[in-house]
Coordinates of C-alpha atoms and ligand atoms in Angstrom, one line a residue:
M1 CA 46.7 81.7 112.7
S2 CA 46.0 84.7 114.8
I3 CA 47.9 87.3 116.9
S4 CA 50.0 85.7 119.6
K5 CA 49.4 86.3 123.3
Q6 CA 52.9 87.8 123.5
E7 CA 52.0 90.4 120.9
F8 CA 48.9 91.5 122.8
S9 CA 51.0 91.8 125.9
R10 CA 53.7 93.7 124.0
R11 CA 51.0 96.2 122.8
R12 CA 49.6 96.8 126.3
K13 CA 53.2 97.4 127.6
A14 CA 53.9 99.8 124.7
L15 CA 50.8 101.8 125.4
M16 CA 51.5 101.9 129.2
A17 CA 55.0 103.1 128.5
M18 CA 53.6 106.1 126.6
M19 CA 51.2 107.0 129.5
E20 CA 52.1 109.8 131.9
P21 CA 52.9 108.7 135.5
N22 CA 50.0 107.9 137.8
S23 CA 47.4 107.5 135.1
I24 CA 44.7 104.9 134.1
A25 CA 43.4 103.9 130.7
I26 CA 39.8 102.7 130.3
L27 CA 38.4 101.1 127.1
P28 CA 35.0 99.3 126.8
S29 CA 34.3 96.5 124.4
A30 CA 31.7 96.6 121.7
S31 CA 28.1 95.7 122.6
E32 CA 25.7 93.5 120.8
Q33 CA 23.5 95.5 118.3
S34 CA 19.9 94.7 117.6
R35 CA 19.1 94.2 113.9
S36 CA 15.3 93.7 114.3
R37 CA 13.2 92.7 117.3
D38 CA 15.2 90.0 119.0
I39 CA 17.7 89.3 116.2
E40 CA 21.1 90.7 116.5
Y41 CA 23.8 91.6 114.0
P42 CA 26.7 89.3 114.1
F43 CA 28.8 90.5 117.0
R44 CA 31.9 92.4 116.0
Q45 CA 34.4 93.4 118.7
D46 CA 35.7 96.9 118.9
N47 CA 39.1 97.0 117.1
D48 CA 40.9 99.1 119.7
F49 CA 39.6 96.8 122.4
Y50 CA 40.6 93.7 120.5
Y51 CA 44.0 95.2 119.6
L52 CA 44.9 95.3 123.2
T53 CA 43.2 92.2 124.6
G54 CA 42.4 89.6 121.9
F55 CA 39.2 89.2 123.9
D56 CA 36.2 88.7 121.6
E57 CA 33.2 89.0 124.0
P58 CA 30.7 91.9 124.5
D59 CA 30.1 93.5 127.9
A60 CA 33.8 93.8 128.8
V61 CA 36.0 96.7 129.9
L62 CA 39.8 96.9 129.8
V63 CA 41.6 98.9 132.5
L64 CA 45.3 99.5 132.4
L65 CA 47.0 100.7 135.5
P66 CA 50.7 101.2 135.0
E67 CA 52.8 100.3 138.1
R68 CA 49.8 98.9 140.0
E69 CA 51.2 96.5 142.6
H70 CA 48.3 94.0 142.3
G71 CA 48.5 93.9 138.5
E72 CA 48.5 96.4 135.7
Y73 CA 46.0 94.7 133.4
V74 CA 42.5 94.4 134.7
L75 CA 39.5 93.0 132.7
F76 CA 35.9 93.3 133.6
C77 CA 33.8 90.6 131.7
R78 CA 30.6 88.5 131.9
E79 CA 30.6 85.8 134.5
K80 CA 30.3 82.2 133.5
D81 CA 26.7 81.1 133.4
K82 CA 25.7 77.5 132.6
E83 CA 22.2 78.4 131.4
K84 CA 23.2 81.4 129.2
E85 CA 26.2 79.5 127.8
I86 CA 23.8 76.7 126.6
W87 CA 21.8 79.3 124.6
D88 CA 24.4 81.8 123.6
G89 CA 27.8 80.2 123.7
Y90 CA 31.0 80.1 125.6
R91 CA 32.1 82.8 128.1
A92 CA 35.6 83.0 129.4
G93 CA 34.5 84.4 132.8
P94 CA 36.9 86.4 135.0
E95 CA 39.0 83.2 135.7
G96 CA 39.4 82.5 131.9
A97 CA 40.2 86.2 131.4
C98 CA 43.3 85.7 133.6
I99 CA 44.3 82.2 132.5
D100 CA 43.6 82.5 128.8
F101 CA 43.9 86.2 128.1
G102 CA 46.7 87.2 130.4
A103 CA 44.7 89.6 132.7
D104 CA 46.4 90.2 136.0
D105 CA 43.1 90.7 137.7
A106 CA 39.5 90.2 136.4
F107 CA 36.1 90.9 137.8
P108 CA 32.5 90.4 136.8
I109 CA 31.1 93.2 134.7
D110 CA 28.2 93.5 137.0
D111 CA 30.5 94.6 139.8
I112 CA 32.1 97.4 137.8
D113 CA 30.1 100.2 139.6
E114 CA 31.6 99.0 143.0
I115 CA 35.1 98.3 141.8
L116 CA 36.1 100.8 139.1
P117 CA 35.8 104.1 141.1
G118 CA 38.3 102.6 143.5
L119 CA 40.7 101.9 140.7
I120 CA 40.3 105.4 139.3
E121 CA 40.7 107.1 142.7
G122 CA 44.2 108.5 143.3
R123 CA 45.1 108.4 139.6
E124 CA 45.7 111.9 138.2
R125 CA 45.0 111.2 134.5
V126 CA 42.4 109.1 132.6
Y127 CA 43.1 108.0 129.1
Y128 CA 39.8 107.4 127.4
A129 CA 38.2 107.9 124.0
M130 CA 35.5 110.4 124.8
G131 CA 32.5 110.7 122.6
K132 CA 32.7 107.2 120.9
D133 CA 30.2 105.5 123.3
P134 CA 27.8 108.0 124.9
D135 CA 26.4 105.5 127.4
F136 CA 29.9 104.6 128.6
D137 CA 30.8 108.3 128.7
R138 CA 27.9 108.8 131.1
H139 CA 29.0 105.9 133.3
L140 CA 32.5 107.2 133.5
M141 CA 31.4 110.6 134.6
E142 CA 29.2 109.0 137.2
W143 CA 32.2 107.0 138.6
V144 CA 34.4 110.2 138.6
N145 CA 31.6 112.2 140.3
R146 CA 31.4 109.6 142.9
I147 CA 35.1 110.2 143.7
R148 CA 34.6 113.9 143.6
A149 CA 31.8 113.7 146.1
K150 CA 34.2 112.2 148.6
V151 CA 37.0 114.8 148.4
R152 CA 36.3 116.0 151.9
A153 CA 37.0 112.5 153.1
G154 CA 40.3 112.6 151.4
A155 CA 39.5 111.1 148.0
I156 CA 41.6 112.3 145.0
P157 CA 39.6 112.5 141.7
P158 CA 41.5 112.6 138.4
G159 CA 42.2 116.1 137.2
E160 CA 42.9 115.4 133.5
F161 CA 41.3 113.4 130.6
L162 CA 43.5 112.5 127.7
D163 CA 42.5 111.1 124.3
L164 CA 43.4 107.4 124.3
D165 CA 42.8 107.2 120.5
H166 CA 45.7 109.6 119.8
F167 CA 48.2 107.1 121.2
L168 CA 46.5 103.9 120.3
H169 CA 45.8 104.8 116.7
D170 CA 49.4 105.8 116.1
M171 CA 50.4 102.3 117.3
R172 CA 47.9 100.7 115.1
L173 CA 49.2 102.5 112.0
Y174 CA 52.5 100.6 112.2
K175 CA 51.9 96.9 111.5
S176 CA 54.0 94.2 113.0
A177 CA 55.3 91.1 111.2
E178 CA 52.4 89.1 112.7
E179 CA 49.9 91.7 111.5
I180 CA 51.3 91.7 108.0
R181 CA 51.1 87.9 107.8
L182 CA 47.3 88.1 108.6
M183 CA 46.9 91.0 106.1
E184 CA 48.7 88.8 103.5
T185 CA 46.3 86.0 104.1
A186 CA 43.2 88.3 103.9
A187 CA 44.7 89.8 100.7
D188 CA 45.4 86.3 99.1
I189 CA 41.9 85.1 99.9
S190 CA 40.2 88.1 98.4
A191 CA 42.5 88.1 95.4
R192 CA 41.5 84.5 94.6
A193 CA 37.9 85.4 95.1
H194 CA 38.2 88.2 92.5
Q195 CA 39.7 85.8 90.1
K196 CA 36.7 83.4 90.7
A197 CA 34.3 86.3 89.9
M198 CA 36.1 86.8 86.6
E199 CA 36.0 83.1 85.8
T200 CA 32.3 82.8 86.5
C201 CA 31.1 86.1 85.0
A202 CA 28.9 86.1 81.9
P203 CA 26.4 88.3 80.2
G204 CA 22.9 87.8 81.7
R205 CA 24.2 87.0 85.2
Y206 CA 23.2 89.4 87.9
E207 CA 25.5 91.7 89.9
Y208 CA 24.5 89.9 93.1
E209 CA 25.6 86.6 91.7
L210 CA 29.2 87.9 91.4
E211 CA 28.9 89.3 94.9
A212 CA 27.8 85.8 96.0
E213 CA 30.8 84.2 94.2
I214 CA 33.2 86.5 96.1
K215 CA 31.6 86.0 99.5
Y216 CA 31.5 82.2 99.0
A217 CA 35.1 82.0 97.9
C218 CA 36.2 84.1 100.8
A219 CA 34.1 82.3 103.4
L220 CA 35.4 78.9 102.2
E221 CA 38.9 80.0 103.1
G222 CA 38.0 81.5 106.5
G223 CA 37.2 85.0 105.4
R224 CA 33.7 84.7 106.6
H225 CA 33.0 88.4 107.0
A226 CA 33.3 91.1 104.3
A227 CA 35.5 94.0 105.5
Y228 CA 32.9 96.4 104.0
N229 CA 29.8 96.2 101.8
S230 CA 30.7 94.8 98.4
I231 CA 30.3 97.0 95.4
V232 CA 29.4 95.1 92.2
G233 CA 28.5 97.7 89.5
G234 CA 27.9 96.7 85.9
G235 CA 28.1 99.4 83.1
A236 CA 27.4 102.9 84.4
N237 CA 26.8 101.6 87.9
A238 CA 30.5 101.6 88.2
C239 CA 30.4 105.4 88.2
I240 CA 28.4 105.4 91.5
L241 CA 31.3 105.3 93.9
H242 CA 29.4 103.6 96.8
Y243 CA 27.0 101.5 94.7
V244 CA 25.8 98.6 96.8
E245 CA 22.4 97.7 95.4
N246 CA 24.1 95.0 93.2
N247 CA 20.8 94.0 91.7
Q248 CA 21.1 94.6 88.0
K249 CA 21.7 92.2 85.1
L250 CA 25.2 92.3 83.6
K251 CA 25.1 93.2 79.9
N252 CA 27.2 92.0 77.0
G253 CA 29.6 94.8 76.1
D254 CA 29.7 96.5 79.5
L255 CA 32.4 96.5 82.1
V256 CA 31.8 95.4 85.7
L257 CA 33.5 97.0 88.7
I258 CA 33.9 94.9 91.8
D259 CA 35.2 96.4 95.0
A260 CA 35.2 93.7 97.7
G261 CA 37.4 92.2 100.3
C262 CA 37.2 89.9 103.3
E263 CA 38.3 90.4 106.8
Y264 CA 40.6 87.7 108.2
E265 CA 41.3 87.4 111.9
F266 CA 40.3 91.1 112.4
Y267 CA 42.4 92.4 109.4
A268 CA 40.9 93.8 106.3
S269 CA 41.6 93.5 102.6
D270 CA 40.3 95.9 100.0
I271 CA 40.5 95.1 96.3
T272 CA 38.9 96.6 93.2
R273 CA 39.0 95.0 89.8
T274 CA 37.2 96.1 86.7
F275 CA 36.7 93.7 83.8
P276 CA 34.6 93.1 80.7
V277 CA 31.4 91.2 81.3
N278 CA 31.9 89.2 78.1
G279 CA 35.7 88.7 78.7
K280 CA 37.0 91.1 76.0
F281 CA 37.7 94.8 76.5
S282 CA 36.4 97.2 73.7
R283 CA 38.8 99.8 72.3
E284 CA 37.5 102.6 74.5
Q285 CA 37.3 100.4 77.6
K286 CA 40.9 99.3 77.1
A287 CA 42.1 102.8 76.7
I288 CA 40.5 104.0 79.9
Y289 CA 41.6 100.8 81.7
N290 CA 45.2 101.1 80.7
L291 CA 45.3 104.7 81.7
V292 CA 44.0 103.9 85.2
L293 CA 46.6 101.1 85.4
K294 CA 49.3 103.5 84.4
A295 CA 48.2 105.9 87.1
Q296 CA 48.2 103.2 89.6
E297 CA 51.7 102.0 88.7
A298 CA 52.9 105.6 88.9
A299 CA 51.3 106.0 92.3
I300 CA 52.8 102.7 93.6
E301 CA 56.2 103.8 92.5
K302 CA 55.8 106.8 94.9
V303 CA 54.9 104.5 97.9
V304 CA 58.4 104.4 99.4
P305 CA 59.7 105.4 102.8
G306 CA 60.5 109.0 103.1
N307 CA 57.9 110.2 100.6
H308 CA 54.9 111.9 102.0
W309 CA 51.3 110.7 102.0
N310 CA 50.2 112.9 99.1
E311 CA 52.9 112.0 96.6
P312 CA 51.2 108.9 95.3
H313 CA 48.0 110.8 94.8
D314 CA 49.7 113.6 93.0
A315 CA 51.4 111.1 90.7
S316 CA 48.1 109.5 89.8
V317 CA 46.5 112.8 89.1
R318 CA 49.3 113.8 86.7
V319 CA 49.1 110.6 84.7
I320 CA 45.3 110.7 84.5
V321 CA 45.2 114.3 83.4
E322 CA 47.9 113.7 80.7
G323 CA 46.1 110.6 79.5
L324 CA 42.7 112.2 79.3
I325 CA 44.2 115.0 77.3
E326 CA 45.7 112.5 74.9
L327 CA 42.4 110.7 74.5
G328 CA 40.6 114.0 73.9
L329 CA 38.5 113.9 77.0
L330 CA 40.1 116.9 78.5
K331 CA 41.3 120.0 76.7
G332 CA 44.1 122.3 78.0
T333 CA 47.4 122.0 79.6
P334 CA 48.0 119.5 82.5
E335 CA 49.1 122.4 84.8
T336 CA 45.9 124.4 84.3
L337 CA 43.6 121.4 84.4
I338 CA 45.2 120.3 87.7
E339 CA 45.1 123.8 89.1
K340 CA 41.4 124.2 88.2
D341 CA 40.5 120.7 89.4
A342 CA 39.0 119.9 86.0
Y343 CA 40.0 116.3 86.3
K344 CA 37.7 115.9 89.3
A345 CA 34.8 115.4 86.8
F346 CA 36.5 112.0 86.1
Y347 CA 38.6 111.3 89.2
M348 CA 36.8 112.7 92.2
H349 CA 38.3 110.7 95.1
R350 CA 41.7 110.3 96.6
I351 CA 44.3 107.7 95.9
G352 CA 43.6 105.6 99.0
H353 CA 43.6 105.2 102.7
W354 CA 45.4 103.4 105.5
L355 CA 44.3 99.8 105.8
G356 CA 44.4 97.5 108.8
M357 CA 41.9 96.3 111.3
D358 CA 39.5 98.9 109.9
V359 CA 39.2 99.1 106.1
H360 CA 39.6 102.9 106.4
D361 CA 42.1 102.4 109.1
V362 CA 43.1 104.7 112.0
G363 CA 46.1 106.9 111.9
D364 CA 46.7 110.6 111.0
Y365 CA 47.3 111.6 107.4
K366 CA 48.9 114.9 108.5
V367 CA 51.2 115.8 111.3
G368 CA 50.5 119.5 112.1
D369 CA 50.4 121.1 108.7
E370 CA 52.5 118.5 106.9
W371 CA 51.5 115.4 105.1
R372 CA 52.6 112.3 107.0
V373 CA 55.9 110.7 105.8
L374 CA 55.6 107.1 104.7
E375 CA 57.4 104.6 106.9
P376 CA 58.0 100.8 106.9
G377 CA 55.1 98.8 108.4
M378 CA 52.3 101.2 107.2
V379 CA 49.7 99.6 104.9
M380 CA 47.7 101.6 102.4
T381 CA 45.5 101.1 99.4
V382 CA 46.3 102.5 96.0
E383 CA 43.1 102.9 94.1
P384 CA 42.9 105.4 91.2
G385 CA 39.8 105.5 89.0
I386 CA 38.2 107.2 86.0
Y387 CA 34.4 107.5 85.9
I388 CA 32.7 109.0 82.9
A389 CA 29.2 110.0 83.7
T390 CA 26.4 109.0 81.3
D391 CA 25.4 112.7 81.1
N392 CA 28.8 114.1 80.5
N393 CA 28.2 116.0 77.2
T394 CA 31.7 117.3 77.0
V395 CA 32.9 114.0 75.8
E396 CA 32.0 111.8 72.7
S397 CA 29.1 109.4 73.5
K398 CA 31.4 106.4 73.0
W399 CA 33.1 107.2 76.3
R400 CA 30.0 107.7 78.4
G401 CA 29.1 105.3 81.2
I402 CA 32.6 103.8 81.4
G403 CA 33.8 103.5 85.0
V404 CA 37.1 101.9 86.0
R405 CA 38.9 101.6 89.3
I406 CA 41.9 99.4 90.2
E407 CA 42.7 99.0 93.8
D408 CA 45.5 97.1 95.6
D409 CA 46.8 96.9 99.1
V410 CA 50.4 97.9 99.6
V411 CA 52.7 97.5 102.6
I412 CA 55.6 99.9 102.9
T413 CA 58.9 98.1 103.4
K414 CA 62.5 99.3 104.1
E415 CA 63.3 99.3 100.4
G416 CA 60.0 100.5 98.9
C417 CA 56.8 98.7 99.0
R418 CA 55.2 95.3 98.4
V419 CA 51.8 94.8 96.8
L420 CA 49.8 92.3 98.9
T421 CA 47.0 91.8 96.5
D422 CA 48.9 91.0 93.3
G423 CA 47.2 87.6 93.2
A424 CA 44.2 89.2 91.5
P425 CA 44.6 89.4 87.7
K426 CA 45.2 92.9 86.7
T427 CA 46.6 93.6 83.2
V428 CA 44.2 93.5 80.2
D429 CA 46.0 90.3 79.0
E430 CA 45.9 88.6 82.3
I431 CA 42.1 89.4 82.7
E432 CA 41.3 88.3 79.2
A433 CA 43.3 85.1 79.6
V434 CA 41.6 84.2 82.9
M435 CA 38.1 84.9 81.4
A436 CA 38.8 82.9 78.3
G437 CA 39.3 80.0 80.7
Ligands
LIG501 N1 35.9 99.7 99.6 C1 36.1 100.9 100.3 C2 37.2 101.7 99.7 O1 37.8 101.3 98.7 O2 37.7 102.6 100.2
MN502 MN1 39.8 101.3 99.5
MN503 MN1 37.8 99.3 98.0

């Protein structure tokens, strides 16, 4: 299962329909990145490039030329090369770019210096993501300067550069039915992997063993690549928000927080579950856990079309502040504690982020001065947490070192929202039942 050719074509047409008359859009692919000496990182295509092409090779450039007689969609790519393909794998080549990827016209990437200036010439506006790839920025300026050098011979250089991201990222924010199906698959795979981690957890195992369980379970189902670096934090390590060392032994009586999710066909999932290493929550752990869960439920209730981006966050803050007062961890009235940001000692991040091809996906959170209004097709995470630092002397020692986050992926629908990641056990009873085997 992957995005259909029709959808890639529809995306290119939608982008071209937004472009001003007589303009050109230029978008380079990702390049291979060296890890060490002659070993490369696994290649990962640029999401904007893939979103418009479905083309998964490095050293390629997409060019869109609305209304061009000889074809609007031009792709530069590597030529076929028998020798190189034996060593490094299949290449579509310009012919394959047309036949298999729907390009109207395709050229070898080595000819781009000769061909692209001619395609730019006469177009008044260039849509391009300046500053993302400094090498490519320089090439583009060279091509434009080459046209500028010929103005006395009648050449017309472009006079305006527009930010391609602005248009493309707004498109990416609204997920189609095909995209949501892939995100459901990513979410289901990761949810089962989290359950596997719960089932196989035991005191004495190491954090990296649970990381391995998650990665293995995801890879077995086609989610070979993690959407981000997995966080597996036992005990107080859960209070380090971006803890990725994952090298400590899990202790009887501690909680473990796992924030991990796979990517499936270029779409991310992002799940956090927190559970007791020995399968049974202590009284304090349960109190904090249920408070985070209540905050998450309150936030998810606010994920409905017409509400603005910040409403779920505000709802989670309110529940957490009231709950922390009730448990004696904060003192004062909710209003003052919220106004003074006192809760930020326990809950220092925001409720979530857009989710899509990128785990922290593209799309604006504000339009002008106003929070963005939630609309069907948007996908976001809802991930409140409470983290009680080991050196927080304002609370009784029994609370210190407890860190809990609960994170789900939620798609906004016409009626409200749907949680994509509800396959991962979440209530205290569900978790304890799964861990009891
Ligand atoms: N795992 C990254 C995040 O939750 O934002
Ligand atoms: Mn997240
Ligand atoms: Mn996460």
